[in-house]
Amino acid sequence: MDLFRKKPLIAPKLGENSSLSKTLGAFDLTTLGVGAIIGTGIFVMTGVAAAEHAGPGLVLSFILAGIACVLSALCYSEFASTLPVSGSAYAYSYVAFGELLAWVLGWDLVLEYGVAAAAVSSGWSGYFQGLLDGFGIHLPTALSGAYNPDAGTYINLPAVIIILLISLLLTRGVKETARFNAVMVVIKLAVVLLFIITGVFYVKPENWHPFLPFGMHGVVNGAATVFFAYIGFDALSTAAEEVKRPQRDLPIGIISSLAICTVLYISVSLVLTGIVPYQNLNVSDPVSYALRFVNQDMIAGLISVGAIAGMTTVLLVMLFGQTRLLFAISRDGLLPQSLSKVSGKTHTPVRSTWMVGGIIAVLTGFVPLDRLANLTSIGTLFAFLVVSLGVIVLRRTSPDLKRGFRVPWVPVIPILSALACGYLMYNLGRETWYGFLIWLVIGIVIYALYGYKRSNLNK
C-alpha cells in the first residue's frame, strides 16, 4: 500500500471536457488577489483584533501576519510558475510529498474555502441589512439570521441569495467573473482610500497610548487573528490553468496583490486606532463606526457600500478557489469524476460550482458560524507551511526542473516561512485545534474508503 506515490511533474494532455480556458492575465490576477484579501479583514476583523488583542499595536499585528504571508507568497510563486495546474497547494504537495499528504492538504483547503465563504457571507448579510435599514427597509426577523429560535431567526436569507448569485456568475465563465471582480475592486479601493484620506484629519495621537496595552503577546495573538484578513492570495494559484502566461503572470499577481493589501491594512489600522480609543472598537463595522464617531455620517454610509463590494469579491474568489480545488481533486480520481466535467460552452466546472454553492448556502443560511473563522486561519496556515517545505523538497528531488520564478535564499526563506506559520498556528485556541484535527480525521477516513482505490495512480 503506497500512501506516498507521487504524480508526474508533467501533467497529461486533457480532453475538452476536462480542460479550462486560458483567459487571465497579470492584471486579472492582481485584481482577483485584491478582491480576495480586502474584505472582511479590513471592514470587520480590525475592530475585534484591536479591542481584544493588540490595541493600537494592531499595526504590528498586521506587519507580522504580512511578513508570514510574504514569505509564503514567494514559495507559492515558485510552485505556481513551475506547475501551472489547478489545485494550488494540493497539486504542489502531490508532486513533492505524495498522495496522502496531498489529499490531507486538499481536504484542509476544502475546509478553508468553505468556512471562509460561509463566514464572509454572514458578514455580508449584516452590512446589507444595515444598508437596507438606512433606507427604512427592514427584513422580517425570521429571515435575518441563522437558525436560532430563541432570537426568532430561522434563515439568513440575504446570505443564501448572495451565495447563489455568485455561483450563477461563476458558471458564466472566468473572464466574465474577472470583469465583475475588477469593477468591485475599484469601488472598494476607492472607499478604503476615502476612509484613510478623511480619517487622517481626525487622528489624535493620544489614542495610540499605551501603544501595547496587552504587550507583545497581544500583538502575536492579534496577528494570528487578523491572519484571516490575508487569506485569499493562495486562491490565485488555483486559477493557474486559466492563466495565459502562468510562469510570468502568477508571481506578479500573487506578490503585487499581497503588497497592495499589506500597505492598505497598515494604513487603515493606524488611522482607525488614531480616531477611536481601541476599547470602543469591538463592533461589527469598525471602519464605519470610526467615521460616525467623528460625525462623518455620509462618508460612513459610503463605507458600508464599499464593505458590501469588498465582501462580495471575497466571496467570489473563495467560491472560485473551492470549485477549482474540487475540479483538480476530482480529475485525479480522489473524488467522483463528475465534479471535473467542464461545460463545453463556458469552459467552467458547472456541476462542482452549483454543488459548492448549494452546500455553502445551506451552511450560511441555517448554521451560526461565529466561532468558525479561526478554522479558516489554521487551515490556511497549515497549507502555507506545507508549501514552504515543499519548495525545499522539490529543489532537492528535481533540481533541473524549469522554474518561472525562484525563491531566493533557499532553504532560509522557506524555513522562515514554515516557522512563522507554525508559530501563528500555535497561538490559535484549543477549540480551533480540536475542530481542525477532527476535520482531518474525517478526511483520512474518506481517503481510506474511497480515494485510495479510485485514484488515477492505480491505473
Tab-separated table of C-alpha atoms in Angstrom:
chain	number	residue	atom	x	y	z
A	1	MET	CA	0.000	0.000	0.000
A	2	ASP	CA	1.860	3.051	-1.289
A	3	LEU	CA	0.450	6.116	0.503
A	4	PHE	CA	3.206	8.399	-0.768
A	5	ARG	CA	3.040	7.723	-4.502
A	6	LYS	CA	3.618	10.928	-6.455
A	7	LYS	CA	2.134	12.455	-9.579
A	8	PRO	CA	4.438	13.053	-12.552
A	9	LEU	CA	5.775	16.598	-12.822
A	10	ILE	CA	4.339	16.997	-16.323
A	11	ALA	CA	0.547	16.863	-16.463
A	12	PRO	CA	-1.030	14.678	-19.163
A	13	LYS	CA	-2.913	16.238	-22.057
A	14	LEU	CA	-6.607	16.651	-21.333
A	15	GLY	CA	-9.743	16.411	-23.410
A	16	GLU	CA	-12.218	19.257	-23.900
A	17	ASN	CA	-14.424	18.025	-21.052
A	18	SER	CA	-11.578	18.241	-18.525
A	19	SER	CA	-9.666	21.390	-19.542
A	20	LEU	CA	-10.199	25.040	-18.678
A	21	SER	CA	-9.973	28.111	-20.901
A	22	LYS	CA	-6.811	30.268	-20.675
A	23	THR	CA	-8.099	33.848	-20.460
A	24	LEU	CA	-6.472	35.538	-17.416
A	25	GLY	CA	-3.538	37.952	-17.383
A	26	ALA	CA	-1.420	39.617	-14.681
A	27	PHE	CA	-3.930	42.457	-14.155
A	28	ASP	CA	-6.807	39.995	-13.779
A	29	LEU	CA	-4.823	38.014	-11.222
A	30	THR	CA	-3.856	41.122	-9.248
A	31	THR	CA	-7.467	42.300	-9.037
A	32	LEU	CA	-8.583	38.787	-8.069
A	33	GLY	CA	-5.963	38.795	-5.315
A	34	VAL	CA	-7.012	42.206	-4.017
A	35	GLY	CA	-10.615	41.058	-4.321
A	36	ALA	CA	-9.888	38.041	-2.130
A	37	ILE	CA	-7.816	39.844	0.506
A	38	ILE	CA	-9.556	43.204	1.050
A	39	GLY	CA	-12.910	42.431	2.615
A	40	THR	CA	-13.997	41.071	5.982
A	41	GLY	CA	-10.493	41.527	7.379
A	42	ILE	CA	-10.382	45.261	6.879
A	43	PHE	CA	-14.055	46.024	7.500
A	44	VAL	CA	-14.715	43.673	10.460
A	45	MET	CA	-11.635	41.947	11.936
A	46	THR	CA	-9.688	45.171	12.570
A	47	GLY	CA	-12.034	46.222	15.372
A	48	VAL	CA	-12.108	42.858	17.157
A	49	ALA	CA	-8.314	42.426	16.978
A	50	ALA	CA	-7.665	45.944	18.306
A	51	ALA	CA	-10.173	45.768	21.182
A	52	GLU	CA	-9.432	42.223	22.372
A	53	HIS	CA	-5.787	41.573	21.488
A	54	ALA	CA	-3.439	44.280	20.278
A	55	GLY	CA	-4.811	47.774	20.932
A	56	PRO	CA	-3.022	50.399	18.811
A	57	GLY	CA	-0.309	47.745	18.326
A	58	LEU	CA	-2.693	46.279	15.750
A	59	VAL	CA	-0.415	47.762	13.113
A	60	LEU	CA	2.374	45.448	14.349
A	61	SER	CA	-0.052	42.501	14.173
A	62	PHE	CA	-0.728	43.265	10.518
A	63	ILE	CA	3.002	43.622	9.843
A	64	LEU	CA	3.756	40.243	11.487
A	65	ALA	CA	0.951	38.490	9.617
A	66	GLY	CA	2.028	40.251	6.419
A	67	ILE	CA	5.638	39.071	6.792
A	68	ALA	CA	4.448	35.474	7.211
A	69	CYS	CA	2.297	35.864	4.099
A	70	VAL	CA	5.060	37.457	2.019
A	71	LEU	CA	7.415	34.563	2.807
A	72	SER	CA	4.683	32.072	1.904
A	73	ALA	CA	3.781	34.052	-1.228
A	74	LEU	CA	7.343	33.668	-2.528
A	75	CYS	CA	7.051	29.882	-2.094
A	76	TYR	CA	3.633	29.828	-3.751
A	77	SER	CA	5.020	31.851	-6.657
A	78	GLU	CA	7.755	29.305	-7.345
A	79	PHE	CA	5.300	26.409	-7.351
A	80	ALA	CA	2.647	28.262	-9.364
A	81	SER	CA	5.130	29.251	-12.076
A	82	THR	CA	6.648	25.746	-12.171
A	83	LEU	CA	3.447	23.660	-12.069
A	84	PRO	CA	0.689	25.813	-13.611
A	85	VAL	CA	-2.206	23.466	-12.830
A	86	SER	CA	-5.424	23.799	-10.842
A	87	GLY	CA	-5.403	22.722	-7.230
A	88	SER	CA	-2.995	25.142	-5.529
A	89	ALA	CA	-1.213	23.628	-2.511
A	90	TYR	CA	-2.963	20.289	-3.100
A	91	ALA	CA	-1.360	19.911	-6.540
A	92	TYR	CA	2.056	21.078	-5.307
A	93	SER	CA	2.179	18.642	-2.390
A	94	TYR	CA	1.106	15.806	-4.738
A	95	VAL	CA	4.402	16.051	-6.632
A	96	ALA	CA	6.535	16.968	-3.608
A	97	PHE	CA	5.251	14.712	-0.805
A	98	GLY	CA	2.899	12.174	-2.367
A	99	GLU	CA	-0.784	11.327	-2.463
A	100	LEU	CA	-1.686	11.002	1.225
A	101	LEU	CA	-0.379	14.413	2.256
A	102	ALA	CA	-1.834	15.912	-0.932
A	103	TRP	CA	-5.262	14.573	-0.017
A	104	VAL	CA	-4.933	15.814	3.577
A	105	LEU	CA	-3.966	19.249	2.306
A	106	GLY	CA	-6.750	19.271	-0.289
A	107	TRP	CA	-9.279	18.281	2.380
A	108	ASP	CA	-7.866	21.050	4.575
A	109	LEU	CA	-8.362	23.596	1.776
A	110	VAL	CA	-11.949	22.430	1.284
A	111	LEU	CA	-12.497	23.473	4.915
A	112	GLU	CA	-10.626	26.759	4.451
A	113	TYR	CA	-12.556	27.965	1.419
A	114	GLY	CA	-15.925	26.626	2.586
A	115	VAL	CA	-15.865	28.095	6.091
A	116	ALA	CA	-14.388	31.365	4.822
A	117	ALA	CA	-17.151	31.776	2.239
A	118	ALA	CA	-19.874	30.910	4.752
A	119	ALA	CA	-18.472	33.269	7.414
A	120	VAL	CA	-17.964	36.146	4.959
A	121	SER	CA	-21.471	35.755	3.533
A	122	SER	CA	-22.845	36.133	7.071
A	123	GLY	CA	-20.868	39.369	7.437
A	124	TRP	CA	-22.084	40.494	4.011
A	125	SER	CA	-25.657	39.907	5.142
A	126	GLY	CA	-25.129	42.061	8.238
A	127	TYR	CA	-23.794	45.024	6.246
A	128	PHE	CA	-26.511	44.625	3.599
A	129	GLN	CA	-29.276	44.602	6.184
A	130	GLY	CA	-27.718	47.678	7.796
A	131	LEU	CA	-27.792	49.430	4.422
A	132	LEU	CA	-31.468	48.483	3.950
A	133	ASP	CA	-32.250	49.787	7.435
A	134	GLY	CA	-30.794	53.136	6.394
A	135	PHE	CA	-33.462	53.333	3.689
A	136	GLY	CA	-36.205	52.305	6.094
A	137	ILE	CA	-36.448	48.743	4.719
A	138	HIS	CA	-36.490	46.033	7.381
A	139	LEU	CA	-36.375	42.296	6.727
A	140	PRO	CA	-38.609	40.058	8.868
A	141	THR	CA	-36.633	38.810	11.869
A	142	ALA	CA	-37.193	35.192	10.842
A	143	LEU	CA	-35.271	35.796	7.577
A	144	SER	CA	-32.413	37.871	9.002
A	145	GLY	CA	-30.154	35.310	10.671
A	146	ALA	CA	-29.098	31.666	11.010
A	147	TYR	CA	-31.355	29.221	12.840
A	148	ASN	CA	-31.850	30.437	16.427
A	149	PRO	CA	-35.448	30.084	17.713
A	150	ASP	CA	-34.578	31.987	20.898
A	151	ALA	CA	-33.765	35.058	18.812
A	152	GLY	CA	-36.625	34.425	16.401
A	153	THR	CA	-34.348	33.819	13.383
A	154	TYR	CA	-34.668	30.768	11.130
A	155	ILE	CA	-32.722	31.501	7.919
A	156	ASN	CA	-30.199	34.106	6.830
A	157	LEU	CA	-31.908	34.824	3.516
A	158	PRO	CA	-29.578	37.596	2.196
A	159	ALA	CA	-26.553	35.342	2.760
A	160	VAL	CA	-28.207	32.483	0.869
A	161	ILE	CA	-29.157	34.737	-2.037
A	162	ILE	CA	-25.683	36.263	-2.470
A	163	ILE	CA	-24.042	32.789	-2.486
A	164	LEU	CA	-26.433	31.560	-5.176
A	165	LEU	CA	-25.980	34.716	-7.282
A	166	ILE	CA	-22.193	34.402	-7.172
A	167	SER	CA	-22.457	30.721	-8.086
A	168	LEU	CA	-24.520	31.748	-11.105
A	169	LEU	CA	-21.878	34.300	-12.115
A	170	LEU	CA	-19.096	31.714	-11.815
A	171	THR	CA	-20.905	29.391	-14.218
A	172	ARG	CA	-20.996	32.150	-16.857
A	173	GLY	CA	-17.238	31.998	-17.498
A	174	VAL	CA	-13.976	33.028	-15.855
A	175	LYS	CA	-13.497	36.171	-17.986
A	176	GLU	CA	-16.939	37.493	-17.024
A	177	THR	CA	-16.128	36.713	-13.401
A	178	ALA	CA	-12.828	38.620	-13.617
A	179	ARG	CA	-14.526	41.669	-15.159
A	180	PHE	CA	-17.162	41.830	-12.420
A	181	ASN	CA	-14.457	41.397	-9.786
A	182	ALA	CA	-12.391	44.250	-11.264
A	183	VAL	CA	-15.349	46.658	-11.017
A	184	MET	CA	-15.999	45.684	-7.380
A	185	VAL	CA	-12.292	46.031	-6.539
A	186	VAL	CA	-12.193	49.586	-7.919
A	187	ILE	CA	-15.201	50.503	-5.751
A	188	LYS	CA	-13.807	49.103	-2.535
A	189	LEU	CA	-10.299	50.509	-3.082
A	190	ALA	CA	-11.858	53.941	-3.616
A	191	VAL	CA	-13.800	53.573	-0.366
A	192	VAL	CA	-10.750	52.416	1.622
A	193	LEU	CA	-8.716	55.358	0.313
A	194	LEU	CA	-11.613	57.686	1.158
A	195	PHE	CA	-11.541	56.422	4.749
A	196	ILE	CA	-7.776	56.938	5.031
A	197	ILE	CA	-7.849	60.433	3.493
A	198	THR	CA	-10.853	61.554	5.565
A	199	GLY	CA	-9.855	59.873	8.808
A	200	VAL	CA	-6.258	61.108	8.925
A	201	PHE	CA	-7.529	64.606	9.798
A	202	TYR	CA	-9.289	63.255	12.912
A	203	VAL	CA	-6.384	61.225	14.294
A	204	LYS	CA	-5.483	62.032	17.909
A	205	PRO	CA	-2.012	60.692	18.788
A	206	GLU	CA	-3.058	60.276	22.453
A	207	ASN	CA	-5.312	57.398	21.300
A	208	TRP	CA	-2.139	55.475	20.476
A	209	HIS	CA	-1.094	55.476	24.145
A	210	PRO	CA	-0.496	52.938	25.545
A	211	PHE	CA	0.634	51.502	22.226
A	212	LEU	CA	0.880	47.921	23.505
A	213	PRO	CA	-1.774	47.592	26.240
A	214	PHE	CA	-1.667	43.784	26.026
A	215	GLY	CA	2.096	43.511	25.465
A	216	MET	CA	3.806	41.665	22.616
A	217	HIS	CA	1.806	38.550	23.465
A	218	GLY	CA	-1.300	40.502	22.497
A	219	VAL	CA	0.349	41.584	19.244
A	220	VAL	CA	1.119	37.950	18.334
A	221	ASN	CA	-2.412	36.838	19.234
A	222	GLY	CA	-3.684	39.713	17.135
A	223	ALA	CA	-1.520	38.570	14.220
A	224	ALA	CA	-2.998	35.053	14.455
A	225	THR	CA	-6.490	36.578	14.483
A	226	VAL	CA	-6.019	39.045	11.607
A	227	PHE	CA	-4.333	36.351	9.520
A	228	PHE	CA	-7.893	35.647	8.406
A	229	ALA	CA	-7.642	39.020	6.655
A	230	TYR	CA	-4.807	37.842	4.412
A	231	ILE	CA	-6.226	34.564	3.164
A	232	GLY	CA	-7.132	34.537	-0.463
A	233	PHE	CA	-3.925	35.102	-2.390
A	234	ASP	CA	-3.432	31.332	-2.352
A	235	ALA	CA	-6.708	31.058	-4.281
A	236	LEU	CA	-4.913	32.715	-7.221
A	237	SER	CA	-2.793	29.636	-7.743
A	238	THR	CA	-5.966	27.565	-8.186
A	239	ALA	CA	-6.519	29.583	-11.378
A	240	ALA	CA	-3.183	28.520	-12.869
A	241	GLU	CA	-4.721	26.536	-15.754
A	242	GLU	CA	-6.754	29.585	-16.788
A	243	VAL	CA	-3.758	31.968	-16.989
A	244	LYS	CA	-2.339	32.838	-20.416
A	245	ARG	CA	1.294	33.144	-19.239
A	246	PRO	CA	1.433	31.441	-15.826
A	247	GLN	CA	5.227	31.456	-15.449
A	248	ARG	CA	5.240	35.266	-15.647
A	249	ASP	CA	1.778	36.376	-14.540
A	250	LEU	CA	1.153	34.205	-11.455
A	251	PRO	CA	4.137	35.513	-9.427
A	252	ILE	CA	3.210	39.087	-10.433
A	253	GLY	CA	-0.414	38.607	-9.388
A	254	ILE	CA	0.380	36.912	-6.068
A	255	ILE	CA	3.127	39.257	-4.879
A	256	SER	CA	1.634	42.549	-6.136
A	257	SER	CA	-1.830	41.903	-4.667
A	258	LEU	CA	-0.319	40.995	-1.305
A	259	ALA	CA	1.908	44.107	-1.304
A	260	ILE	CA	-1.014	46.431	-2.118
A	261	CYS	CA	-3.217	44.925	0.594
A	262	THR	CA	-0.490	44.960	3.275
A	263	VAL	CA	0.071	48.698	2.765
A	264	LEU	CA	-3.684	49.352	2.968
A	265	TYR	CA	-4.095	47.242	6.118
A	266	ILE	CA	-1.279	49.068	7.898
A	267	SER	CA	-2.667	52.474	6.880
A	268	VAL	CA	-6.240	51.655	7.926
A	269	SER	CA	-5.190	50.211	11.304
A	270	LEU	CA	-3.116	53.333	12.107
A	271	VAL	CA	-5.944	55.704	11.199
A	272	LEU	CA	-8.625	53.581	12.882
A	273	THR	CA	-6.884	53.354	16.257
A	274	GLY	CA	-5.922	57.023	15.985
A	275	ILE	CA	-9.560	58.120	15.586
A	276	VAL	CA	-11.249	55.884	18.172
A	277	PRO	CA	-9.891	54.600	21.517
A	278	TYR	CA	-9.180	50.908	20.944
A	279	GLN	CA	-11.525	49.871	23.795
A	280	ASN	CA	-14.506	51.112	21.742
A	281	LEU	CA	-13.707	49.197	18.544
A	282	ASN	CA	-15.278	45.824	19.351
A	283	VAL	CA	-18.170	46.440	16.935
A	284	SER	CA	-19.335	44.688	13.764
A	285	ASP	CA	-18.496	47.654	11.496
A	286	PRO	CA	-15.399	49.371	12.997
A	287	VAL	CA	-14.467	51.381	9.890
A	288	SER	CA	-17.939	52.903	9.506
A	289	TYR	CA	-18.178	53.329	13.285
A	290	ALA	CA	-14.957	55.373	13.336
A	291	LEU	CA	-16.399	57.880	10.867
A	292	ARG	CA	-19.698	58.079	12.747
A	293	PHE	CA	-17.590	58.676	15.873
A	294	VAL	CA	-16.338	61.932	14.294
A	295	ASN	CA	-19.774	62.827	12.824
A	296	GLN	CA	-18.945	61.919	9.223
A	297	ASP	CA	-22.201	60.007	8.760
A	298	MET	CA	-22.456	60.432	4.985
A	299	ILE	CA	-18.981	59.023	4.384
A	300	ALA	CA	-19.751	56.244	6.899
A	301	GLY	CA	-22.676	55.280	4.657
A	302	LEU	CA	-20.340	55.103	1.655
A	303	ILE	CA	-18.020	52.885	3.687
A	304	SER	CA	-20.895	50.447	4.160
A	305	VAL	CA	-21.333	50.292	0.365
A	306	GLY	CA	-17.613	49.641	-0.010
A	307	ALA	CA	-17.764	46.915	2.637
A	308	ILE	CA	-20.535	45.165	0.711
A	309	ALA	CA	-18.492	45.389	-2.512
A	310	GLY	CA	-15.405	44.185	-0.652
A	311	MET	CA	-17.044	41.136	0.833
A	312	THR	CA	-18.713	40.331	-2.495
A	313	THR	CA	-15.321	39.958	-4.162
A	314	VAL	CA	-14.005	37.851	-1.269
A	315	LEU	CA	-16.968	35.509	-1.704
A	316	LEU	CA	-16.360	35.432	-5.445
A	317	VAL	CA	-12.721	34.353	-5.131
A	318	MET	CA	-13.389	31.907	-2.269
A	319	LEU	CA	-16.085	30.099	-4.266
A	320	PHE	CA	-13.868	30.231	-7.365
A	321	GLY	CA	-10.976	28.659	-5.449
A	322	GLN	CA	-13.213	25.991	-3.929
A	323	THR	CA	-14.615	24.895	-7.302
A	324	ARG	CA	-11.162	24.731	-8.922
A	325	LEU	CA	-9.819	22.742	-5.985
A	326	LEU	CA	-12.624	20.167	-6.250
A	327	PHE	CA	-12.082	20.121	-10.025
A	328	ALA	CA	-8.422	19.178	-9.524
A	329	ILE	CA	-9.060	16.551	-6.818
A	330	SER	CA	-11.876	15.008	-8.861
A	331	ARG	CA	-9.740	14.870	-12.006
A	332	ASP	CA	-7.166	12.861	-10.044
A	333	GLY	CA	-9.859	10.348	-9.075
A	334	LEU	CA	-9.846	11.064	-5.321
A	335	LEU	CA	-13.418	12.424	-5.551
A	336	PRO	CA	-16.196	11.467	-8.014
A	337	GLN	CA	-15.030	12.464	-11.501
A	338	SER	CA	-18.362	14.085	-12.359
A	339	LEU	CA	-17.061	17.117	-10.418
A	340	SER	CA	-14.330	17.668	-13.037
A	341	LYS	CA	-16.677	17.842	-16.012
A	342	VAL	CA	-16.433	21.188	-17.800
A	343	SER	CA	-19.193	22.955	-19.726
A	344	GLY	CA	-18.459	22.993	-23.461
A	345	LYS	CA	-19.944	26.488	-23.731
A	346	THR	CA	-18.438	28.377	-20.767
A	347	HIS	CA	-15.431	26.114	-20.016
A	348	THR	CA	-16.306	26.131	-16.315
A	349	PRO	CA	-16.947	23.195	-13.918
A	350	VAL	CA	-20.684	23.847	-13.638
A	351	ARG	CA	-21.569	20.797	-11.526
A	352	SER	CA	-18.965	21.433	-8.841
A	353	THR	CA	-19.853	25.155	-8.832
A	354	TRP	CA	-23.522	24.501	-8.067
A	355	MET	CA	-22.661	21.776	-5.554
A	356	VAL	CA	-20.315	24.105	-3.667
A	357	GLY	CA	-22.786	26.994	-3.868
A	358	GLY	CA	-25.641	24.834	-2.600
A	359	ILE	CA	-23.720	23.425	0.375
A	360	ILE	CA	-22.360	26.819	1.443
A	361	ALA	CA	-25.800	28.436	1.018
A	362	VAL	CA	-27.270	25.844	3.417
A	363	LEU	CA	-24.416	26.353	5.896
A	364	THR	CA	-24.590	30.122	5.952
A	365	GLY	CA	-28.386	30.150	5.867
A	366	PHE	CA	-29.026	27.885	8.824
A	367	VAL	CA	-25.825	27.367	10.869
A	368	PRO	CA	-24.361	30.052	13.199
A	369	LEU	CA	-20.706	30.473	12.157
A	370	ASP	CA	-19.396	32.995	14.684
A	371	ARG	CA	-16.701	30.698	16.085
A	372	LEU	CA	-15.541	29.103	12.855
A	373	ALA	CA	-13.418	31.934	11.421
A	374	ASN	CA	-10.287	30.654	13.196
A	375	LEU	CA	-10.717	27.282	11.427
A	376	THR	CA	-10.070	29.163	8.205
A	377	SER	CA	-6.889	30.684	9.631
A	378	ILE	CA	-5.461	27.377	10.866
A	379	GLY	CA	-6.302	25.664	7.571
A	380	THR	CA	-4.573	28.400	5.587
A	381	LEU	CA	-1.503	28.419	7.834
A	382	PHE	CA	-1.172	24.642	7.508
A	383	ALA	CA	-1.301	24.919	3.706
A	384	PHE	CA	1.327	27.691	3.723
A	385	LEU	CA	3.596	25.624	5.976
A	386	VAL	CA	3.439	22.548	3.733
A	387	VAL	CA	4.007	24.561	0.535
A	388	SER	CA	7.042	26.259	2.099
A	389	LEU	CA	8.639	22.913	2.973
A	390	GLY	CA	7.648	21.587	-0.458
A	391	VAL	CA	9.908	24.146	-2.145
A	392	ILE	CA	12.915	22.684	-0.308
A	393	VAL	CA	11.913	19.105	-1.166
A	394	LEU	CA	11.365	19.811	-4.868
A	395	ARG	CA	14.668	21.692	-5.118
A	396	ARG	CA	16.368	18.522	-3.835
A	397	THR	CA	14.382	15.939	-5.832
A	398	SER	CA	14.069	17.900	-9.114
A	399	PRO	CA	16.902	20.455	-9.206
A	400	ASP	CA	16.834	20.775	-13.018
A	401	LEU	CA	13.099	21.472	-13.269
A	402	LYS	CA	12.357	24.659	-15.226
A	403	ARG	CA	11.061	27.315	-12.828
A	404	GLY	CA	9.472	30.580	-13.979
A	405	PHE	CA	10.193	32.125	-10.564
A	406	ARG	CA	12.742	31.007	-7.974
A	407	VAL	CA	12.567	31.732	-4.248
A	408	PRO	CA	15.823	33.433	-3.219
A	409	TRP	CA	17.996	32.104	-0.375
A	410	VAL	CA	16.614	28.570	-0.266
A	411	PRO	CA	16.316	26.938	2.259
A	412	VAL	CA	16.414	30.001	4.546
A	413	ILE	CA	13.243	31.740	3.310
A	414	PRO	CA	11.106	28.570	3.099
A	415	ILE	CA	12.211	27.570	6.618
A	416	LEU	CA	11.420	31.058	7.963
A	417	SER	CA	8.028	30.885	6.244
A	418	ALA	CA	7.258	27.470	7.787
A	419	LEU	CA	8.381	28.632	11.255
A	420	ALA	CA	6.285	31.819	11.050
A	421	CYS	CA	3.169	29.880	10.011
A	422	GLY	CA	3.762	27.233	12.664
A	423	TYR	CA	4.144	29.899	15.371
A	424	LEU	CA	0.885	31.582	14.388
A	425	MET	CA	-0.861	28.183	14.377
A	426	TYR	CA	0.475	27.571	17.898
A	427	ASN	CA	-1.147	30.805	19.080
A	428	LEU	CA	-4.642	29.789	17.960
A	429	GLY	CA	-7.033	28.444	20.599
A	430	ARG	CA	-7.503	24.852	21.738
A	431	GLU	CA	-11.048	24.666	20.320
A	432	THR	CA	-9.697	25.618	16.902
A	433	TRP	CA	-7.103	22.837	17.052
A	434	TYR	CA	-9.716	20.268	18.083
A	435	GLY	CA	-12.012	21.232	15.199
A	436	PHE	CA	-9.110	21.149	12.737
A	437	LEU	CA	-7.904	17.697	13.829
A	438	ILE	CA	-11.429	16.239	13.750
A	439	TRP	CA	-11.842	17.514	10.186
A	440	LEU	CA	-8.535	15.914	9.121
A	441	VAL	CA	-9.519	12.563	10.670
A	442	ILE	CA	-12.782	12.628	8.694
A	443	GLY	CA	-10.761	13.312	5.546
A	444	ILE	CA	-8.383	10.402	6.158
A	445	VAL	CA	-11.360	8.047	6.589
A	446	ILE	CA	-12.815	9.218	3.252
A	447	TYR	CA	-9.452	8.662	1.549
A	448	ALA	CA	-9.127	5.155	3.006
A	449	LEU	CA	-12.654	4.137	1.970
A	450	TYR	CA	-12.826	5.857	-1.434
A	451	GLY	CA	-9.876	7.910	-2.651
A	452	TYR	CA	-7.046	5.353	-2.429
A	453	LYS	CA	-8.903	2.777	-4.535
A	454	ARG	CA	-10.232	5.284	-7.110
A	455	SER	CA	-7.022	7.262	-7.572
A	456	ASN	CA	-5.814	7.623	-11.148
A	457	LEU	CA	-2.385	6.448	-9.972
A	458	ASN	CA	-3.899	2.967	-9.677
A	459	LYS	CA	-4.430	2.888	-13.446
